[in-house]
Amino acid sequence: MIRRALALALAMAAVWQADAAELTVGAVQITDFGGVPLDGPVDRLIWRGGIAMVSQDDSFGGLSGIAFTSTDQHVALVSDRGNFISGQLAYDEGNRLFGFIGVRIEPIQNSKGAPLPRQYSRDAEAITTVLRNGVPEAVRVGFEHLTRVAEFELTDMVPGGAAKEVEVPEWLTDTRTNESLEAVCVAPDASPIAGSTLLLTEGVIDDDGQHVAWLLGQNDKGPLSYQSSPAVNPTDCAFLPNGDLLVLERGVSFLAFTMTLRRVRAQDVRPGNLMVGEVLLQASGGTIDNMEQVAVHTAPGGETRIVLGSDNNFNDWERNLLLEFALAP
């Protein structure tokens, strides 16, 4: 019986591993942002260019979160259908983003090492990298519908393996909608809450009308909130190296997407506080799309850049964009 069970487990593991596949992703460079040329100012940022990504494989899309898993531009993304998409961002001689290469896709696994069984459990909305001793060793993924947070180990910069459930507040677990947990990010060493994980909700509103948030940490743990806006809701978050928090917000106006990127001061990200962000960037219409991803990294030339990405929802009329900006001096 033991041998039979072991053989079955090995066979199933082989099948699940075979679900990992390579993808060819084409990219078209974007040099104009709402009439602003490369290196031109856009609100409080500098436009550095971007790409629109396409693939003949219909499993590519629904990209809801992005995280950098190495210092040489390897990234991992999560999709609405419960997949990890991993690869490397490619830059040209001018340090402009021009492609997404070495791409592979594989199912996100549950705690038993099996692919997530139902769409209700697959709706991954956020991903952030966990550093240990300064080295990327894992990612944390936030899910809505079956609301939860799980950690996955990195192997050769690619996340995978069985999920390790991360304990979150019961009220969050019980909020089983598609507007629950939308953003997850880990504070850097320079932050007053270094190492803590921030959870930010899209549609969970407290008695004061603000978005409910929570900090997971040993010394910094508990509730806080994020100031609501009438036309947009939070869709992702990321920390700058100095500990300031970036929050990406998205809305719809006159049948077009709108987007706001805000910065919250590092000292304002603490338990019990209302986080209020200053606007760094606002955009709408054809310049953007359904913006759901934000990440911060060091570009090949050494510049700190902000990447904003979109989720095409597997629709032909929406795009998979990656747009890069630098902070204005």
PDB file of C-alpha atoms in Angstrom, residues 28-325:
ATOM      1  CA  VAL A  28       6.144  46.333 -28.939  1.00  0.00           C
ATOM      2  CA  GLN A  29       8.048  49.265 -27.479  1.00  0.00           C
ATOM      3  CA  ILE A  30       6.049  52.263 -26.305  1.00  0.00           C
ATOM      4  CA  THR A  31       7.835  55.580 -26.570  1.00  0.00           C
ATOM      5  CA  ASP A  32       4.981  58.056 -26.091  1.00  0.00           C
ATOM      6  CA  PHE A  33       2.919  58.586 -22.940  1.00  0.00           C
ATOM      7  CA  GLY A  34      -0.030  60.876 -23.501  1.00  0.00           C
ATOM      8  CA  GLY A  35       1.970  63.028 -25.894  1.00  0.00           C
ATOM      9  CA  VAL A  36       5.056  63.061 -23.668  1.00  0.00           C
ATOM     10  CA  PRO A  37       8.234  61.735 -25.351  1.00  0.00           C
ATOM     11  CA  LEU A  38      10.855  59.570 -23.693  1.00  0.00           C
ATOM     12  CA  ASP A  39      12.557  61.212 -20.716  1.00  0.00           C
ATOM     13  CA  GLY A  40       9.863  63.863 -20.531  1.00  0.00           C
ATOM     14  CA  PRO A  41       8.151  64.855 -17.270  1.00  0.00           C
ATOM     15  CA  VAL A  42       4.742  63.361 -16.459  1.00  0.00           C
ATOM     16  CA  ASP A  43       3.322  64.970 -13.327  1.00  0.00           C
ATOM     17  CA  ARG A  44       5.975  64.180 -10.678  1.00  0.00           C
ATOM     18  CA  LEU A  45       7.639  61.358 -12.607  1.00  0.00           C
ATOM     19  CA  ILE A  46       9.892  60.994 -15.654  1.00  0.00           C
ATOM     20  CA  TRP A  47       8.658  58.786 -18.507  1.00  0.00           C
ATOM     21  CA  ARG A  48      11.193  56.068 -19.426  1.00  0.00           C
ATOM     22  CA  GLY A  49       9.215  53.968 -21.921  1.00  0.00           C
ATOM     23  CA  GLY A  50       7.447  50.634 -21.876  1.00  0.00           C
ATOM     24  CA  ILE A  51       6.138  47.662 -23.805  1.00  0.00           C
ATOM     25  CA  ALA A  52       2.852  46.099 -24.870  1.00  0.00           C
ATOM     26  CA  MET A  53       3.075  42.308 -24.586  1.00  0.00           C
ATOM     27  CA  VAL A  54       1.247  39.707 -26.689  1.00  0.00           C
ATOM     28  CA  SER A  55       1.360  35.938 -27.030  1.00  0.00           C
ATOM     29  CA  GLN A  56      -0.303  33.377 -29.274  1.00  0.00           C
ATOM     30  CA  ASP A  57      -0.812  31.230 -26.184  1.00  0.00           C
ATOM     31  CA  ASP A  58      -4.208  32.063 -24.682  1.00  0.00           C
ATOM     32  CA  SER A  59      -2.963  31.209 -21.188  1.00  0.00           C
ATOM     33  CA  PHE A  60      -0.921  34.445 -21.190  1.00  0.00           C
ATOM     34  CA  GLY A  61      -2.914  37.306 -19.709  1.00  0.00           C
ATOM     35  CA  GLY A  62      -4.874  38.369 -16.670  1.00  0.00           C
ATOM     36  CA  LEU A  63      -1.668  39.684 -15.082  1.00  0.00           C
ATOM     37  CA  SER A  64      -2.572  41.075 -11.674  1.00  0.00           C
ATOM     38  CA  GLY A  65       0.748  41.488  -9.856  1.00  0.00           C
ATOM     39  CA  ILE A  66       4.482  41.697 -10.542  1.00  0.00           C
ATOM     40  CA  ALA A  67       7.580  41.248  -8.367  1.00  0.00           C
ATOM     41  CA  PHE A  68      11.300  41.358  -9.117  1.00  0.00           C
ATOM     42  CA  THR A  69      13.022  38.138  -8.051  1.00  0.00           C
ATOM     43  CA  SER A  70      16.631  39.099  -8.805  1.00  0.00           C
ATOM     44  CA  THR A  71      18.836  42.136  -9.323  1.00  0.00           C
ATOM     45  CA  ASP A  72      19.103  41.442 -13.062  1.00  0.00           C
ATOM     46  CA  GLN A  73      15.475  42.055 -13.987  1.00  0.00           C
ATOM     47  CA  HIS A  74      13.971  38.595 -13.478  1.00  0.00           C
ATOM     48  CA  VAL A  75      10.318  38.942 -12.584  1.00  0.00           C
ATOM     49  CA  ALA A  76       7.413  36.800 -11.473  1.00  0.00           C
ATOM     50  CA  LEU A  77       3.808  37.693 -12.219  1.00  0.00           C
ATOM     51  CA  VAL A  78       0.545  36.175 -11.062  1.00  0.00           C
ATOM     52  CA  SER A  79      -2.612  35.802 -13.120  1.00  0.00           C
ATOM     53  CA  ASP A  80      -6.342  35.715 -12.405  1.00  0.00           C
ATOM     54  CA  ARG A  81      -6.387  32.060 -13.477  1.00  0.00           C
ATOM     55  CA  GLY A  82      -3.961  30.863 -10.832  1.00  0.00           C
ATOM     56  CA  ASN A  83      -0.658  30.811 -12.715  1.00  0.00           C
ATOM     57  CA  PHE A  84       2.875  32.042 -12.124  1.00  0.00           C
ATOM     58  CA  ILE A  85       4.424  33.694 -15.193  1.00  0.00           C
ATOM     59  CA  SER A  86       8.197  34.089 -14.868  1.00  0.00           C
ATOM     60  CA  GLY A  87      10.865  35.563 -17.115  1.00  0.00           C
ATOM     61  CA  GLN A  88      13.367  38.360 -17.566  1.00  0.00           C
ATOM     62  CA  LEU A  89      12.773  41.919 -18.699  1.00  0.00           C
ATOM     63  CA  ALA A  90      15.130  42.822 -21.553  1.00  0.00           C
ATOM     64  CA  TYR A  91      16.679  46.275 -22.041  1.00  0.00           C
ATOM     65  CA  ASP A  92      18.411  47.854 -25.031  1.00  0.00           C
ATOM     66  CA  GLU A  93      21.624  49.866 -25.117  1.00  0.00           C
ATOM     67  CA  GLY A  94      19.804  52.959 -23.933  1.00  0.00           C
ATOM     68  CA  ASN A  95      18.402  51.113 -20.886  1.00  0.00           C
ATOM     69  CA  ARG A  96      14.921  51.078 -22.419  1.00  0.00           C
ATOM     70  CA  LEU A  97      12.629  48.162 -21.770  1.00  0.00           C
ATOM     71  CA  PHE A  98      12.042  46.304 -25.048  1.00  0.00           C
ATOM     72  CA  GLY A  99      11.092  42.693 -24.291  1.00  0.00           C
ATOM     73  CA  PHE A 100      10.074  39.877 -21.963  1.00  0.00           C
ATOM     74  CA  ILE A 101      12.229  36.775 -22.538  1.00  0.00           C
ATOM     75  CA  GLY A 102      12.703  33.264 -21.145  1.00  0.00           C
ATOM     76  CA  VAL A 103       9.051  33.179 -20.184  1.00  0.00           C
ATOM     77  CA  ARG A 104       7.494  30.156 -18.500  1.00  0.00           C
ATOM     78  CA  ILE A 105       4.079  29.548 -17.006  1.00  0.00           C
ATOM     79  CA  GLU A 106       3.039  27.038 -14.389  1.00  0.00           C
ATOM     80  CA  PRO A 107       0.080  26.525 -12.085  1.00  0.00           C
ATOM     81  CA  ILE A 108       0.181  27.924  -8.584  1.00  0.00           C
ATOM     82  CA  GLN A 109      -0.045  25.048  -6.121  1.00  0.00           C
ATOM     83  CA  ASN A 110      -1.994  24.578  -2.921  1.00  0.00           C
ATOM     84  CA  SER A 111      -0.511  23.465   0.374  1.00  0.00           C
ATOM     85  CA  LYS A 112      -0.608  19.831  -0.776  1.00  0.00           C
ATOM     86  CA  GLY A 113       1.453  20.540  -3.872  1.00  0.00           C
ATOM     87  CA  ALA A 114      -1.450  20.238  -6.311  1.00  0.00           C
ATOM     88  CA  PRO A 115      -2.704  22.870  -8.774  1.00  0.00           C
ATOM     89  CA  LEU A 116      -5.463  25.027  -7.315  1.00  0.00           C
ATOM     90  CA  PRO A 117      -8.659  23.050  -7.932  1.00  0.00           C
ATOM     91  CA  ARG A 118     -11.299  25.692  -8.731  1.00  0.00           C
ATOM     92  CA  GLN A 119     -11.394  29.177 -10.234  1.00  0.00           C
ATOM     93  CA  TYR A 120     -12.748  30.440  -6.918  1.00  0.00           C
ATOM     94  CA  SER A 121      -9.393  29.592  -5.342  1.00  0.00           C
ATOM     95  CA  ARG A 122      -7.155  30.711  -8.248  1.00  0.00           C
ATOM     96  CA  ASP A 123      -7.758  34.460  -8.279  1.00  0.00           C
ATOM     97  CA  ALA A 124      -4.242  35.676  -7.454  1.00  0.00           C
ATOM     98  CA  GLU A 125      -4.158  39.478  -7.252  1.00  0.00           C
ATOM     99  CA  ALA A 126      -0.816  40.452  -5.725  1.00  0.00           C
ATOM    100  CA  ILE A 127       2.766  39.239  -5.397  1.00  0.00           C
ATOM    101  CA  THR A 128       5.750  40.579  -3.468  1.00  0.00           C
ATOM    102  CA  THR A 129       9.296  39.327  -2.961  1.00  0.00           C
ATOM    103  CA  VAL A 130      10.545  38.212   0.453  1.00  0.00           C
ATOM    104  CA  LEU A 131      14.225  38.952   1.138  1.00  0.00           C
ATOM    105  CA  ARG A 132      16.213  37.038   3.721  1.00  0.00           C
ATOM    106  CA  ASN A 133      19.673  38.442   4.491  1.00  0.00           C
ATOM    107  CA  GLY A 134      19.229  40.651   1.455  1.00  0.00           C
ATOM    108  CA  VAL A 135      18.631  37.721  -0.911  1.00  0.00           C
ATOM    109  CA  PRO A 136      15.271  36.991  -2.647  1.00  0.00           C
ATOM    110  CA  GLU A 137      14.169  33.640  -1.254  1.00  0.00           C
ATOM    111  CA  ALA A 138      10.388  33.570  -1.596  1.00  0.00           C
ATOM    112  CA  VAL A 139       7.319  35.419  -2.787  1.00  0.00           C
ATOM    113  CA  ARG A 140       4.096  36.156  -0.980  1.00  0.00           C
ATOM    114  CA  VAL A 141       0.889  36.020  -3.002  1.00  0.00           C
ATOM    115  CA  GLY A 142      -2.457  37.564  -2.122  1.00  0.00           C
ATOM    116  CA  PHE A 143      -5.698  36.006  -3.351  1.00  0.00           C
ATOM    117  CA  GLU A 144      -9.263  37.291  -3.442  1.00  0.00           C
ATOM    118  CA  HIS A 145     -12.566  35.350  -3.571  1.00  0.00           C
ATOM    119  CA  LEU A 146     -11.005  32.587  -1.419  1.00  0.00           C
ATOM    120  CA  THR A 147      -9.158  35.352   0.417  1.00  0.00           C
ATOM    121  CA  ARG A 148      -5.759  34.366   1.780  1.00  0.00           C
ATOM    122  CA  VAL A 149      -1.999  34.945   1.632  1.00  0.00           C
ATOM    123  CA  ALA A 150       0.499  32.199   0.782  1.00  0.00           C
ATOM    124  CA  GLU A 151       4.281  32.023   0.495  1.00  0.00           C
ATOM    125  CA  PHE A 152       6.187  30.162  -2.228  1.00  0.00           C
ATOM    126  CA  GLU A 153       9.898  29.413  -2.369  1.00  0.00           C
ATOM    127  CA  LEU A 154      12.083  30.739  -5.181  1.00  0.00           C
ATOM    128  CA  THR A 155      14.219  28.282  -7.153  1.00  0.00           C
ATOM    129  CA  ASP A 156      16.514  29.858  -9.750  1.00  0.00           C
ATOM    130  CA  MET A 157      14.455  33.057  -9.391  1.00  0.00           C
ATOM    131  CA  VAL A 158      11.212  31.200 -10.236  1.00  0.00           C
ATOM    132  CA  PRO A 159       8.446  30.755  -7.613  1.00  0.00           C
ATOM    133  CA  GLY A 160       6.782  27.409  -7.140  1.00  0.00           C
ATOM    134  CA  GLY A 161       6.225  24.397  -4.955  1.00  0.00           C
ATOM    135  CA  ALA A 162       3.578  23.845  -2.330  1.00  0.00           C
ATOM    136  CA  ALA A 163       1.973  26.904  -0.798  1.00  0.00           C
ATOM    137  CA  LYS A 164       2.799  27.815   2.781  1.00  0.00           C
ATOM    138  CA  GLU A 165      -0.217  29.525   4.215  1.00  0.00           C
ATOM    139  CA  VAL A 166       0.440  32.858   5.958  1.00  0.00           C
ATOM    140  CA  GLU A 167      -1.788  33.637   8.915  1.00  0.00           C
ATOM    141  CA  VAL A 168      -4.028  36.652   8.298  1.00  0.00           C
ATOM    142  CA  PRO A 169      -6.860  38.168  10.378  1.00  0.00           C
ATOM    143  CA  GLU A 170     -10.100  36.197  10.451  1.00  0.00           C
ATOM    144  CA  TRP A 171     -12.126  39.162   9.187  1.00  0.00           C
ATOM    145  CA  LEU A 172     -10.026  39.169   6.025  1.00  0.00           C
ATOM    146  CA  THR A 173     -10.368  35.417   5.476  1.00  0.00           C
ATOM    147  CA  ASP A 174     -14.137  35.799   5.851  1.00  0.00           C
ATOM    148  CA  THR A 175     -14.296  38.552   3.201  1.00  0.00           C
ATOM    149  CA  ARG A 176     -14.785  36.330   0.179  1.00  0.00           C
ATOM    150  CA  THR A 177     -15.398  38.714  -2.697  1.00  0.00           C
ATOM    151  CA  ASN A 178     -13.512  39.931  -5.747  1.00  0.00           C
ATOM    152  CA  GLU A 179     -12.893  43.256  -3.971  1.00  0.00           C
ATOM    153  CA  SER A 180     -11.135  41.953  -0.888  1.00  0.00           C
ATOM    154  CA  LEU A 181      -7.343  41.597  -0.781  1.00  0.00           C
ATOM    155  CA  GLU A 182      -5.878  43.505  -3.712  1.00  0.00           C
ATOM    156  CA  ALA A 183      -2.370  44.558  -2.649  1.00  0.00           C
ATOM    157  CA  VAL A 184       0.478  42.906  -0.709  1.00  0.00           C
ATOM    158  CA  CYS A 185       3.968  44.359  -0.212  1.00  0.00           C
ATOM    159  CA  VAL A 186       6.918  43.884   2.168  1.00  0.00           C
ATOM    160  CA  ALA A 187       8.649  46.883   3.762  1.00  0.00           C
ATOM    161  CA  PRO A 188      12.403  47.300   3.007  1.00  0.00           C
ATOM    162  CA  ASP A 189      15.232  47.673   5.512  1.00  0.00           C
ATOM    163  CA  ALA A 190      15.052  51.485   5.449  1.00  0.00           C
ATOM    164  CA  SER A 191      11.412  51.465   6.536  1.00  0.00           C
ATOM    165  CA  PRO A 192      10.425  52.007  10.190  1.00  0.00           C
ATOM    166  CA  ILE A 193       8.434  48.756   9.805  1.00  0.00           C
ATOM    167  CA  ALA A 194      11.192  46.831   7.986  1.00  0.00           C
ATOM    168  CA  GLY A 195      10.214  43.274   7.108  1.00  0.00           C
ATOM    169  CA  SER A 196       6.506  43.745   7.826  1.00  0.00           C
ATOM    170  CA  THR A 197       3.959  42.767   5.185  1.00  0.00           C
ATOM    171  CA  LEU A 198       1.284  45.311   4.309  1.00  0.00           C
ATOM    172  CA  LEU A 199      -2.125  43.997   3.225  1.00  0.00           C
ATOM    173  CA  LEU A 200      -4.367  46.552   1.507  1.00  0.00           C
ATOM    174  CA  THR A 201      -7.980  45.934   0.503  1.00  0.00           C
ATOM    175  CA  GLU A 202      -9.876  47.230  -2.485  1.00  0.00           C
ATOM    176  CA  GLY A 203     -13.480  47.223  -1.309  1.00  0.00           C
ATOM    177  CA  VAL A 204     -13.364  46.621   2.456  1.00  0.00           C
ATOM    178  CA  ILE A 205     -14.313  49.978   3.996  1.00  0.00           C
ATOM    179  CA  ASP A 206     -14.184  50.876   7.693  1.00  0.00           C
ATOM    180  CA  ASP A 207     -16.661  52.973   9.668  1.00  0.00           C
ATOM    181  CA  ASP A 208     -14.838  56.155   8.652  1.00  0.00           C
ATOM    182  CA  GLY A 209     -15.168  55.347   4.959  1.00  0.00           C
ATOM    183  CA  GLN A 210     -11.513  54.398   4.470  1.00  0.00           C
ATOM    184  CA  HIS A 211      -9.927  51.294   2.923  1.00  0.00           C
ATOM    185  CA  VAL A 212      -9.032  48.734   5.564  1.00  0.00           C
ATOM    186  CA  ALA A 213      -5.394  47.608   5.736  1.00  0.00           C
ATOM    187  CA  TRP A 214      -3.361  45.362   8.027  1.00  0.00           C
ATOM    188  CA  LEU A 215       0.286  44.915   8.947  1.00  0.00           C
ATOM    189  CA  LEU A 216       1.771  41.468   9.467  1.00  0.00           C
ATOM    190  CA  GLY A 217       4.922  41.717  11.536  1.00  0.00           C
ATOM    191  CA  GLN A 218       6.365  40.811  14.892  1.00  0.00           C
ATOM    192  CA  ASN A 219       6.895  44.352  16.124  1.00  0.00           C
ATOM    193  CA  ASP A 220       4.571  46.141  13.727  1.00  0.00           C
ATOM    194  CA  LYS A 221       1.276  44.311  13.574  1.00  0.00           C
ATOM    195  CA  GLY A 222      -2.328  45.381  13.467  1.00  0.00           C
ATOM    196  CA  PRO A 223      -4.884  47.522  11.655  1.00  0.00           C
ATOM    197  CA  LEU A 224      -4.378  50.724   9.739  1.00  0.00           C
ATOM    198  CA  SER A 225      -6.274  52.350   6.887  1.00  0.00           C
ATOM    199  CA  TYR A 226      -5.775  54.057   3.550  1.00  0.00           C
ATOM    200  CA  GLN A 227      -7.614  57.199   2.502  1.00  0.00           C
ATOM    201  CA  SER A 228     -10.411  56.537   0.026  1.00  0.00           C
ATOM    202  CA  SER A 229     -10.844  58.421  -3.230  1.00  0.00           C
ATOM    203  CA  PRO A 230     -14.220  58.893  -4.947  1.00  0.00           C
ATOM    204  CA  ALA A 231     -13.233  57.582  -8.395  1.00  0.00           C
ATOM    205  CA  VAL A 232     -10.438  55.045  -7.835  1.00  0.00           C
ATOM    206  CA  ASN A 233      -9.606  52.077  -5.589  1.00  0.00           C
ATOM    207  CA  PRO A 234      -6.243  50.544  -4.602  1.00  0.00           C
ATOM    208  CA  THR A 235      -5.017  47.765  -6.893  1.00  0.00           C
ATOM    209  CA  ASP A 236      -1.385  47.242  -5.822  1.00  0.00           C
ATOM    210  CA  CYS A 237       1.402  48.558  -3.613  1.00  0.00           C
ATOM    211  CA  ALA A 238       5.191  48.646  -3.515  1.00  0.00           C
ATOM    212  CA  PHE A 239       7.823  50.243  -1.306  1.00  0.00           C
ATOM    213  CA  LEU A 240      10.551  52.576  -2.507  1.00  0.00           C
ATOM    214  CA  PRO A 241      14.072  51.844  -1.193  1.00  0.00           C
ATOM    215  CA  ASN A 242      13.764  54.669   1.375  1.00  0.00           C
ATOM    216  CA  GLY A 243      10.640  53.128   2.886  1.00  0.00           C
ATOM    217  CA  ASP A 244       8.034  55.370   1.244  1.00  0.00           C
ATOM    218  CA  LEU A 245       4.977  53.437   0.068  1.00  0.00           C
ATOM    219  CA  LEU A 246       3.574  53.572  -3.472  1.00  0.00           C
ATOM    220  CA  VAL A 247      -0.107  52.774  -3.971  1.00  0.00           C
ATOM    221  CA  LEU A 248      -1.540  52.241  -7.444  1.00  0.00           C
ATOM    222  CA  GLU A 249      -5.228  53.087  -7.818  1.00  0.00           C
ATOM    223  CA  ARG A 250      -7.597  52.292 -10.683  1.00  0.00           C
ATOM    224  CA  GLY A 251     -11.054  53.384 -11.730  1.00  0.00           C
ATOM    225  CA  VAL A 252     -13.390  53.681 -14.697  1.00  0.00           C
ATOM    226  CA  SER A 253     -14.740  56.973 -16.010  1.00  0.00           C
ATOM    227  CA  PHE A 254     -16.804  57.488 -19.177  1.00  0.00           C
ATOM    228  CA  LEU A 255     -16.075  53.887 -20.240  1.00  0.00           C
ATOM    229  CA  ALA A 256     -12.311  54.490 -19.982  1.00  0.00           C
ATOM    230  CA  PHE A 257      -9.816  53.404 -17.352  1.00  0.00           C
ATOM    231  CA  THR A 258      -8.283  55.936 -15.003  1.00  0.00           C
ATOM    232  CA  MET A 259      -5.189  55.550 -12.850  1.00  0.00           C
ATOM    233  CA  THR A 260      -3.554  57.353  -9.932  1.00  0.00           C
ATOM    234  CA  LEU A 261      -0.191  56.588  -8.335  1.00  0.00           C
ATOM    235  CA  ARG A 262       0.322  57.979  -4.827  1.00  0.00           C
ATOM    236  CA  ARG A 263       3.235  58.070  -2.396  1.00  0.00           C
ATOM    237  CA  VAL A 264       2.774  57.673   1.355  1.00  0.00           C
ATOM    238  CA  ARG A 265       5.628  58.811   3.598  1.00  0.00           C
ATOM    239  CA  ALA A 266       7.496  55.995   5.327  1.00  0.00           C
ATOM    240  CA  GLN A 267       6.712  57.323   8.807  1.00  0.00           C
ATOM    241  CA  ASP A 268       2.973  57.233   8.051  1.00  0.00           C
ATOM    242  CA  VAL A 269       2.895  53.475   7.421  1.00  0.00           C
ATOM    243  CA  ARG A 270       2.295  52.252  10.970  1.00  0.00           C
ATOM    244  CA  PRO A 271      -0.404  50.460  12.953  1.00  0.00           C
ATOM    245  CA  GLY A 272      -3.409  52.584  13.850  1.00  0.00           C
ATOM    246  CA  ASN A 273      -2.662  55.298  11.288  1.00  0.00           C
ATOM    247  CA  LEU A 274      -4.631  56.622   8.319  1.00  0.00           C
ATOM    248  CA  MET A 275      -2.296  56.574   5.306  1.00  0.00           C
ATOM    249  CA  VAL A 276      -2.744  59.577   3.027  1.00  0.00           C
ATOM    250  CA  GLY A 277      -0.818  59.653  -0.240  1.00  0.00           C
ATOM    251  CA  GLU A 278       0.417  62.509  -2.409  1.00  0.00           C
ATOM    252  CA  VAL A 279      -0.253  62.179  -6.137  1.00  0.00           C
ATOM    253  CA  LEU A 280       2.756  61.282  -8.277  1.00  0.00           C
ATOM    254  CA  LEU A 281       0.930  60.422 -11.493  1.00  0.00           C
ATOM    255  CA  GLN A 282      -2.578  60.553 -12.937  1.00  0.00           C
ATOM    256  CA  ALA A 283      -3.640  59.250 -16.350  1.00  0.00           C
ATOM    257  CA  SER A 284      -6.686  58.036 -18.244  1.00  0.00           C
ATOM    258  CA  GLY A 285      -7.872  56.889 -21.632  1.00  0.00           C
ATOM    259  CA  GLY A 286      -5.784  55.148 -24.288  1.00  0.00           C
ATOM    260  CA  THR A 287      -2.469  56.016 -22.654  1.00  0.00           C
ATOM    261  CA  ILE A 288      -3.117  53.358 -20.029  1.00  0.00           C
ATOM    262  CA  ASP A 289      -5.296  50.294 -19.561  1.00  0.00           C
ATOM    263  CA  ASN A 290      -6.617  48.260 -16.612  1.00  0.00           C
ATOM    264  CA  MET A 291      -3.661  49.098 -14.360  1.00  0.00           C
ATOM    265  CA  GLU A 292      -3.195  46.544 -11.553  1.00  0.00           C
ATOM    266  CA  GLN A 293       0.562  46.157 -10.976  1.00  0.00           C
ATOM    267  CA  VAL A 294       3.294  48.269  -9.451  1.00  0.00           C
ATOM    268  CA  ALA A 295       6.875  47.314  -8.611  1.00  0.00           C
ATOM    269  CA  VAL A 296      10.143  49.120  -7.927  1.00  0.00           C
ATOM    270  CA  HIS A 297      13.549  47.997  -9.184  1.00  0.00           C
ATOM    271  CA  THR A 298      17.001  49.157 -10.232  1.00  0.00           C
ATOM    272  CA  ALA A 299      17.306  49.394 -14.011  1.00  0.00           C
ATOM    273  CA  PRO A 300      20.487  48.196 -15.787  1.00  0.00           C
ATOM    274  CA  GLY A 301      21.911  51.717 -15.731  1.00  0.00           C
ATOM    275  CA  GLY A 302      21.493  51.960 -11.954  1.00  0.00           C
ATOM    276  CA  GLU A 303      18.395  54.172 -11.906  1.00  0.00           C
ATOM    277  CA  THR A 304      15.525  53.376  -9.532  1.00  0.00           C
ATOM    278  CA  ARG A 305      12.426  52.845 -11.634  1.00  0.00           C
ATOM    279  CA  ILE A 306       8.733  52.296 -11.053  1.00  0.00           C
ATOM    280  CA  VAL A 307       7.005  49.711 -13.246  1.00  0.00           C
ATOM    281  CA  LEU A 308       3.245  49.922 -13.758  1.00  0.00           C
ATOM    282  CA  GLY A 309       1.465  46.983 -15.396  1.00  0.00           C
ATOM    283  CA  SER A 310      -2.011  46.240 -16.690  1.00  0.00           C
ATOM    284  CA  ASP A 311      -4.357  43.248 -16.627  1.00  0.00           C
ATOM    285  CA  ASN A 312      -6.089  42.499 -19.929  1.00  0.00           C
ATOM    286  CA  ASN A 313      -8.663  40.221 -18.261  1.00  0.00           C
ATOM    287  CA  PHE A 314      -8.126  37.875 -21.228  1.00  0.00           C
ATOM    288  CA  ASN A 315     -10.057  40.335 -23.411  1.00  0.00           C
ATOM    289  CA  ASP A 316      -9.026  41.292 -26.931  1.00  0.00           C
ATOM    290  CA  TRP A 317      -9.815  44.952 -26.299  1.00  0.00           C
ATOM    291  CA  GLU A 318      -7.518  45.262 -23.274  1.00  0.00           C
ATOM    292  CA  ARG A 319      -3.711  45.149 -23.249  1.00  0.00           C
ATOM    293  CA  ASN A 320      -0.845  43.732 -21.197  1.00  0.00           C
ATOM    294  CA  LEU A 321       1.279  46.833 -20.638  1.00  0.00           C
ATOM    295  CA  LEU A 322       4.467  47.441 -18.674  1.00  0.00           C
ATOM    296  CA  LEU A 323       5.245  51.156 -18.292  1.00  0.00           C
ATOM    297  CA  GLU A 324       8.397  52.514 -16.643  1.00  0.00           C
ATOM    298  CA  PHE A 325       8.972  55.794 -14.828  1.00  0.00           C
TER     299      PHE A 325
END
